[in-house]
Coordinates of C-alpha atoms and ligand atoms in Angstrom, one line a residue:
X1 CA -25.2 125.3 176.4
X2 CA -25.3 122.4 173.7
X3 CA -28.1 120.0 174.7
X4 CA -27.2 116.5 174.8
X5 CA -29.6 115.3 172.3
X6 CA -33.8 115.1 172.3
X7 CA -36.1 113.2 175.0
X8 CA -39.9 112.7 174.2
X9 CA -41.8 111.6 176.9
X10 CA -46.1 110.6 176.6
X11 CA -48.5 110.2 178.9
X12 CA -52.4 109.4 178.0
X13 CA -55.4 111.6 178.8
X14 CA -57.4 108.4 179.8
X15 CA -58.3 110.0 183.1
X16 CA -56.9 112.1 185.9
X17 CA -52.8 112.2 186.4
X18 CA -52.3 110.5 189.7
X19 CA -49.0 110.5 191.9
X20 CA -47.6 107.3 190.3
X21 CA -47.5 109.7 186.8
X22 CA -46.0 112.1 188.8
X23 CA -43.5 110.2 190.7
X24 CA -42.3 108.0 188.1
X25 CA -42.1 110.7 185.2
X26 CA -43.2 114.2 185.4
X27 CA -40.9 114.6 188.3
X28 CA -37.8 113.3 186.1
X29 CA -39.1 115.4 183.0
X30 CA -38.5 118.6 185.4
X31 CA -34.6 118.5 185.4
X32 CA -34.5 116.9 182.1
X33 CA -35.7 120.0 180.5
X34 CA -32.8 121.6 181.4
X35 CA -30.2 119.4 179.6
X36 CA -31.9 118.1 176.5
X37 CA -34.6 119.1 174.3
X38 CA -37.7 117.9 175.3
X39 CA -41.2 116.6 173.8
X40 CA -43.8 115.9 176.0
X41 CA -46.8 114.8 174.7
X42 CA -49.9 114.1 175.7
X43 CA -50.9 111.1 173.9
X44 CA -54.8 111.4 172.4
X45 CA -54.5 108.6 170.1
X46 CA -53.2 106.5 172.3
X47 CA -56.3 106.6 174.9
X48 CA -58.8 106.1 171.8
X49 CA -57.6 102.7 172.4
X50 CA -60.2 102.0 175.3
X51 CA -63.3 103.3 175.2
X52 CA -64.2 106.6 176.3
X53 CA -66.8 109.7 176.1
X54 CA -66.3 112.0 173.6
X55 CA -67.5 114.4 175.6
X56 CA -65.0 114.3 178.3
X57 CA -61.7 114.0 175.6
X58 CA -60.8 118.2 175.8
X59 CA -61.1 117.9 179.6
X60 CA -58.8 115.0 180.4
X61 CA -56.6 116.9 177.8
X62 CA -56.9 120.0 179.9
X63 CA -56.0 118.1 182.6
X64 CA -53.0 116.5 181.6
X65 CA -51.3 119.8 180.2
X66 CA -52.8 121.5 183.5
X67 CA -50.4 118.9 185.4
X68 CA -47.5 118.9 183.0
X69 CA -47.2 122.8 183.7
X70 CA -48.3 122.7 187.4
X71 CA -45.1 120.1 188.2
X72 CA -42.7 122.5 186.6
X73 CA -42.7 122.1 182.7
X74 CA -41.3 125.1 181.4
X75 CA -42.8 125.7 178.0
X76 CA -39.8 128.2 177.5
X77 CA -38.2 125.1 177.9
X78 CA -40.2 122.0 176.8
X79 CA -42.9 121.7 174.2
X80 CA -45.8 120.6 175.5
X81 CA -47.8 119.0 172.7
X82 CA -51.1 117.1 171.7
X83 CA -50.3 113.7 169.8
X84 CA -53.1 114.2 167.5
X85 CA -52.1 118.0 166.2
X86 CA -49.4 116.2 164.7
X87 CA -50.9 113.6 162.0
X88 CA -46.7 112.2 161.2
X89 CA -47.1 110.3 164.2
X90 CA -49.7 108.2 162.8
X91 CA -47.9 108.5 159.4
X92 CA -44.9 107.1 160.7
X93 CA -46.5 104.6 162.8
X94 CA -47.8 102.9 159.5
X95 CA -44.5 102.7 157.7
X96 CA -42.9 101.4 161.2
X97 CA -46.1 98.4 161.2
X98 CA -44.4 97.6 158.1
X99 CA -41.3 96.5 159.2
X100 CA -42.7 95.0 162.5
X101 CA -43.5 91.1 162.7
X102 CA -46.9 90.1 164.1
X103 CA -45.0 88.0 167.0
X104 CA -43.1 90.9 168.3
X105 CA -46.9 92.2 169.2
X106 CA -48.2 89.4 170.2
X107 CA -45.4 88.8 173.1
X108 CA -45.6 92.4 174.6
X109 CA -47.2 92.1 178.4
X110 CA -49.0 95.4 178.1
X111 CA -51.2 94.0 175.0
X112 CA -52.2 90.8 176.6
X113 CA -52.7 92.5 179.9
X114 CA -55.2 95.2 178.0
X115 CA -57.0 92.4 175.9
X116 CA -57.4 90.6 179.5
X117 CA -59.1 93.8 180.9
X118 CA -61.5 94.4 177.9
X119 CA -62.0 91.5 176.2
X120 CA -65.5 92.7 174.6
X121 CA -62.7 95.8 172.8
X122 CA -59.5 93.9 171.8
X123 CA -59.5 96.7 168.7
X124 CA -56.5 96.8 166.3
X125 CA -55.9 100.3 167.9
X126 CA -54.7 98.0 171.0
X127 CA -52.6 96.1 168.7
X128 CA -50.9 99.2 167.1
X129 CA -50.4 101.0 170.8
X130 CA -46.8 99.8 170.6
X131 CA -46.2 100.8 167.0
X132 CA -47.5 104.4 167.2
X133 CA -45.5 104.8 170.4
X134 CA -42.3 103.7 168.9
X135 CA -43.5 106.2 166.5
X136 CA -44.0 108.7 168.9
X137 CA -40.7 108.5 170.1
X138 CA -38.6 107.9 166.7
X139 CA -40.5 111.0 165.3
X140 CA -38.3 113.1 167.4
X141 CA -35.0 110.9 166.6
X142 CA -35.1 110.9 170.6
X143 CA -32.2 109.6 172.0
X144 CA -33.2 108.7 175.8
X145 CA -37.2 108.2 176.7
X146 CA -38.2 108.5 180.7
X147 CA -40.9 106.6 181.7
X148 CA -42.3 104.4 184.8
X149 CA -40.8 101.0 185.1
X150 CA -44.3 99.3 183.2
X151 CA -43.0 101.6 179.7
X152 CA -39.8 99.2 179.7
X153 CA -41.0 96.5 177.2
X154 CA -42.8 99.4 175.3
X155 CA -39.0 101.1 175.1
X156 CA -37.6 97.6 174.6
X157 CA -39.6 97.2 171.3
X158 CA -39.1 100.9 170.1
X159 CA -35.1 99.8 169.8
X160 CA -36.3 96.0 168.0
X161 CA -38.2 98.5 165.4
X162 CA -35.8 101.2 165.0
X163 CA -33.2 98.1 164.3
X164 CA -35.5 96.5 161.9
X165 CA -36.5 99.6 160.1
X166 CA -32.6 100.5 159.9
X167 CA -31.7 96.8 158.5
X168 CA -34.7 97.3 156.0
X169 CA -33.8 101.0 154.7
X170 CA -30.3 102.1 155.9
X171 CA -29.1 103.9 159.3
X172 CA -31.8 106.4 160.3
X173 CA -33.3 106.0 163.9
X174 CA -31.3 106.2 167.0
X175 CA -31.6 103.7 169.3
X176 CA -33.5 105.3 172.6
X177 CA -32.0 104.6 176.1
X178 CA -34.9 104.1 179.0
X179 CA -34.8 107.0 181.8
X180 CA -36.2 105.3 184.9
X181 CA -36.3 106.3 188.1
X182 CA -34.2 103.9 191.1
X183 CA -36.4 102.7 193.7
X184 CA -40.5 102.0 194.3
X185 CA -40.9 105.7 192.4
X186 CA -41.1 104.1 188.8
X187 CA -43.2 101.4 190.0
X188 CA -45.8 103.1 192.6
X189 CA -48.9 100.4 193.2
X190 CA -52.5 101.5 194.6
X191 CA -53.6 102.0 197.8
X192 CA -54.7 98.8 197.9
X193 CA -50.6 97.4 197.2
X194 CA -51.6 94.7 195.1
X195 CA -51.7 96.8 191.6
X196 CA -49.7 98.9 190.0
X197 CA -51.8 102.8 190.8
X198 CA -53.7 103.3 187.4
X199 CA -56.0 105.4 185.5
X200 CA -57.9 102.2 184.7
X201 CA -57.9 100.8 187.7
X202 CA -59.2 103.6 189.4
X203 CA -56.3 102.6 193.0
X204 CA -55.2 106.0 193.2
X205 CA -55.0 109.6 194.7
X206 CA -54.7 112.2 192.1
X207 CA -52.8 115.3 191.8
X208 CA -56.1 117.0 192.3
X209 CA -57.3 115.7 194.9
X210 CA -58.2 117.6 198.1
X211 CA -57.0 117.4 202.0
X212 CA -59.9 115.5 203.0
X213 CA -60.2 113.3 200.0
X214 CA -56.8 112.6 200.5
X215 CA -57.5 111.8 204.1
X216 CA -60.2 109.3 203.2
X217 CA -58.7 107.7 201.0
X218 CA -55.3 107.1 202.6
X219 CA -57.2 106.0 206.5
X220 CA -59.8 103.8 205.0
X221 CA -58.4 102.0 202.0
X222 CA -54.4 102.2 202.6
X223 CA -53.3 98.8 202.8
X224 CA -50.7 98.3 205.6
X225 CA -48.8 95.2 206.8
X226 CA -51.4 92.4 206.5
X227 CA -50.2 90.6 209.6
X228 CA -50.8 93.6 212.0
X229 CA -54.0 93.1 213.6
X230 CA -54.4 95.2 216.8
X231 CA -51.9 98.4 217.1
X232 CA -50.4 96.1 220.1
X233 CA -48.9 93.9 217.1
X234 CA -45.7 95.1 216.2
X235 CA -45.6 95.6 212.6
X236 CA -43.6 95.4 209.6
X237 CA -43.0 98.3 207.7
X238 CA -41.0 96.4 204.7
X239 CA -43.7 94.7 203.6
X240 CA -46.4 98.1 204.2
X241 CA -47.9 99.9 201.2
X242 CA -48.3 103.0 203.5
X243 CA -44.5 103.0 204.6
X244 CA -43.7 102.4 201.2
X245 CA -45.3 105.6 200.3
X246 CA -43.6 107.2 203.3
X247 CA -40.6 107.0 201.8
X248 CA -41.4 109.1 198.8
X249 CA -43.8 111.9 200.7
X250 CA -41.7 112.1 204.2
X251 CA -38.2 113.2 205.0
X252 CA -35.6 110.8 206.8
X253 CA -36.1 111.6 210.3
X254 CA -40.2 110.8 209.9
X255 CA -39.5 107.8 207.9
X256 CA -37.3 106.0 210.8
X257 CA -39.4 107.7 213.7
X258 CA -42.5 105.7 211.7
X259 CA -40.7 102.4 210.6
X260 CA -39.1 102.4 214.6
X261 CA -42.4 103.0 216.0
X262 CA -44.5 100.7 214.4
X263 CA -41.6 98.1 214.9
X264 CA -42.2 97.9 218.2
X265 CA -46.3 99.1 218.8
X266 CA -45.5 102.6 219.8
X267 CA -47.5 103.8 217.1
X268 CA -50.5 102.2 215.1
X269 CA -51.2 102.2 211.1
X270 CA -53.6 105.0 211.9
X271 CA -51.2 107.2 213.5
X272 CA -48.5 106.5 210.8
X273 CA -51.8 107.5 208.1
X274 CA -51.7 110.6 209.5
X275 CA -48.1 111.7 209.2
X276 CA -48.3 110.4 205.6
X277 CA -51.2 112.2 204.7
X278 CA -49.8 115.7 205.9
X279 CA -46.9 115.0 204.0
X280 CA -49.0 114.4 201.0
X281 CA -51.0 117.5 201.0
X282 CA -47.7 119.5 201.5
X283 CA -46.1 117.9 198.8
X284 CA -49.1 118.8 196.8
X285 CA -49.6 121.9 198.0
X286 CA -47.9 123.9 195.6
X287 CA -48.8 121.8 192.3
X288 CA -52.2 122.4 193.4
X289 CA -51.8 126.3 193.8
X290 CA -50.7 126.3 190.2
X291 CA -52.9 124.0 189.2
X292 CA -56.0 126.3 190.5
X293 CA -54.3 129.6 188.8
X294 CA -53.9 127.5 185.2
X295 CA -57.4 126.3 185.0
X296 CA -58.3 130.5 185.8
X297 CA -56.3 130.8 182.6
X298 CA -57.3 128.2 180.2
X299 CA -56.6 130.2 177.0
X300 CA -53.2 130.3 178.1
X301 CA -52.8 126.5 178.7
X302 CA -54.6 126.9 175.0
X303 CA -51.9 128.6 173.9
X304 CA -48.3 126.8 174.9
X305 CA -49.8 123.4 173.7
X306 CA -50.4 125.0 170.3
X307 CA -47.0 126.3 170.6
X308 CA -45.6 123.4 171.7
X309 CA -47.8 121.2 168.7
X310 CA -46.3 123.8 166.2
X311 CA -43.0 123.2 167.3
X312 CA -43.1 120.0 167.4
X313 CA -44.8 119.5 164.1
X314 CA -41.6 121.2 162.2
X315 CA -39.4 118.8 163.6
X316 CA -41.5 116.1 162.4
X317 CA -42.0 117.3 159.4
X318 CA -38.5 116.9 159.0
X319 CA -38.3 113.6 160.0
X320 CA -40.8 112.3 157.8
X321 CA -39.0 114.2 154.8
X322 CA -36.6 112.2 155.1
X323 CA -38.2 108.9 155.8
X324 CA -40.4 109.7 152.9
X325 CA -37.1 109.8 150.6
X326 CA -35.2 106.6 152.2
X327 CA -38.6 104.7 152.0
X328 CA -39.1 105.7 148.1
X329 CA -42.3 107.4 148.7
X330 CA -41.1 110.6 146.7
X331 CA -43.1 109.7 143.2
X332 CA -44.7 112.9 143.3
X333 CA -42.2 115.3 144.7
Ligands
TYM1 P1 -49.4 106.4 181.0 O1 -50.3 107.5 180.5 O2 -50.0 105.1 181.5 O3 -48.4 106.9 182.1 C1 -47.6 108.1 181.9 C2 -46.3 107.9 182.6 O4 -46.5 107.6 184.0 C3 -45.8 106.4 184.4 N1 -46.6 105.7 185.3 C4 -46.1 105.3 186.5 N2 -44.9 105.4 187.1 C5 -44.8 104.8 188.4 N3 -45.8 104.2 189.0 C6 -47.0 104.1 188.5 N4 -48.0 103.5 189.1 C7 -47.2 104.6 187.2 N5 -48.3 104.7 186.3 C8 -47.9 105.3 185.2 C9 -45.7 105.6 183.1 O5 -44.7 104.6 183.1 C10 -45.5 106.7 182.0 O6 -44.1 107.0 182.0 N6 -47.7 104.2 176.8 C11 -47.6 105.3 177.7 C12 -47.8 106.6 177.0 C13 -46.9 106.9 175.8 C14 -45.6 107.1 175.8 C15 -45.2 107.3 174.4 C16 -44.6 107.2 176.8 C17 -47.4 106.9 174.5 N7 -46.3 107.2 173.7 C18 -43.9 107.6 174.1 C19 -43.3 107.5 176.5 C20 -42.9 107.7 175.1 C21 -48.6 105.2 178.8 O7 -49.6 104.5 178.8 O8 -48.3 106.0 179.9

């Protein structure tokens, strides 16, 4: 079968995935693999932007590709690579800086929301974050990127480049259409339901976590409908975190039998906690089982992200050939 064209996807190894990366990408990457050719990286560079512990870098790495594979990327399929095994991304992300005015920077939510959050480490690394990812994903000449719903002025942006740099030196890039999911999936917030779930933040239950942390987390710091005081209150499951998350861990008929009974008092948040919690751990379940059986084969994870770097480094290679010839930097060829 033709493939309709190359995806690359990225997602940082700032800390543990959590479901919100797994709801409102991984889970698309899976069927995606199957019609295009896919990157998926896992973005180094990117989290250098905040600070971090050396110390801890191979692990988070470990743990992203340990997810990647565990949610069902095939590496016969995908390559699964590391952003930083591939130095043309931060090749290309200079040339791209070059054709990018300061304002377009400026203006982009996700800066002046990080220079908010760590205002003693506003580094120029911040500043570049959209640049090298518009790198990362013109690299690949990718035609479509999936992402969560907070990615959409990062996407945005990559097309503004990939115009200017085509105005500047002559068709080239493709401009990349935004996969993202319908619904609350591509915008999961925290257990707390005022934040979007985060690394940073810290709002969030991880793919990793167990049963009981799950349990904990979900009964004592799941946010329900505010005005619901005693379970004698009827409640109002439009306007409830929890229910919210019902609707992407529970099938139909547990949904209504939850939204009908808290409607009218039947059943209290904490009730309601527990169907949502066994229906978390069961959607986990398996992820988890090949999570465990990865990390007992960490060579092997070893192994398909240096596959997938390779793989991914010829194609840039390519690319940059030919940005190196239509940007004049061939003096020495
Ligand atoms: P990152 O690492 O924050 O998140 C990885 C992916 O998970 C999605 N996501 C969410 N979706 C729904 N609900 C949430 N609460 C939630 N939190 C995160 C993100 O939208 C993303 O799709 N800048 C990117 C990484 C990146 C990248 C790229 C992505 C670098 N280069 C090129 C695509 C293409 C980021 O910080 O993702």
């Amino acid at each position: 079968m033709t493939k309709k064209g190359r995806i690359f996807s990225g997602i940082q190894p700032s800390g543990r995935l959590h479901i919100g990366n797994y709801l409102g990408a991984i889970k698309q990457f899976v069927p995606l693999q199957e019609t295009y050719e896919t990157v998926f990286g896992i973005v180094d560079l990117h989290a250098m932007t905040q600070s971090y512990d050396t110390g801890e870098m191979s692990e988070r790495i470990i743990n992203a590709a340990v997810n990647y594979l565990a949610s069902g990327l095939d590496p016969d399929k995908a390559m699964l690579m590391l952003q930083s095994g591939v130095a043309e991304h931060s090749e290309l992300a200079w040339i791209l800086a070059t054709v990018t005015p300061l304002p377009w920077i400026q203006r982009v939510p996700t800066f002046k929301e990080k220079a908010r959050n760590q205002p003693d480490n506003v580094n120029m690394g911040l500043f570049n974050y959209p640049v090298l990812m518009a790198a990362d994903i013109l690299l690949y000449k990718s035609v479509a990127v999936p992402v969560g719903e907070d990615q959409r002025p990062h996407l945005e942006l990559t097309r503004e480049i990939a115009r200017a740099f085509n105005q500047r030196f002559g068709e080239f890039f493709p401009e990349p259409e935004e996969i993202i999911m319908k619904g609350n999936q591509s915008r999961v917030m925290g257990l707390d339901g005022k934040k979007r779930m985060s690394k940073s933040i810290g709002n969030c239950i991880y793919l990793d976590d167990d049963a009981e942390t799950i349990y904990e987390k979900v009964t004592r710091h799941g946010v329900t409908d505010p005005a619901r005081v005693r379970k004698s209150d009827p409640g109002n499951p439009d306007i409830c975190n929890m229910f919210t998350w019902h609707t992407f861990f529970s099938d139909k008929k547990a949904q209504e039998e939850c939204a009908d009974q808290c409607r009218n008092a039947e059943f209290g948040c904490m009730d309601c906690k527990a169907v949502l919690v066994r229906n978390i751990v069961e959607t986990l379940e398996p992820i988890q089982e090949r999570q465990k059986e990865l990390m007992d084969d960490l060579d092997k994870v070893r192994d398909i992200i240096r596959d997938g770097t390779e793989r991914a480094r010829k194609i840039a290679q390519e690319t940059m050939k030919e940005v190196r010839e239509i940007t004049g930097l061939t003096y020495l060829d």
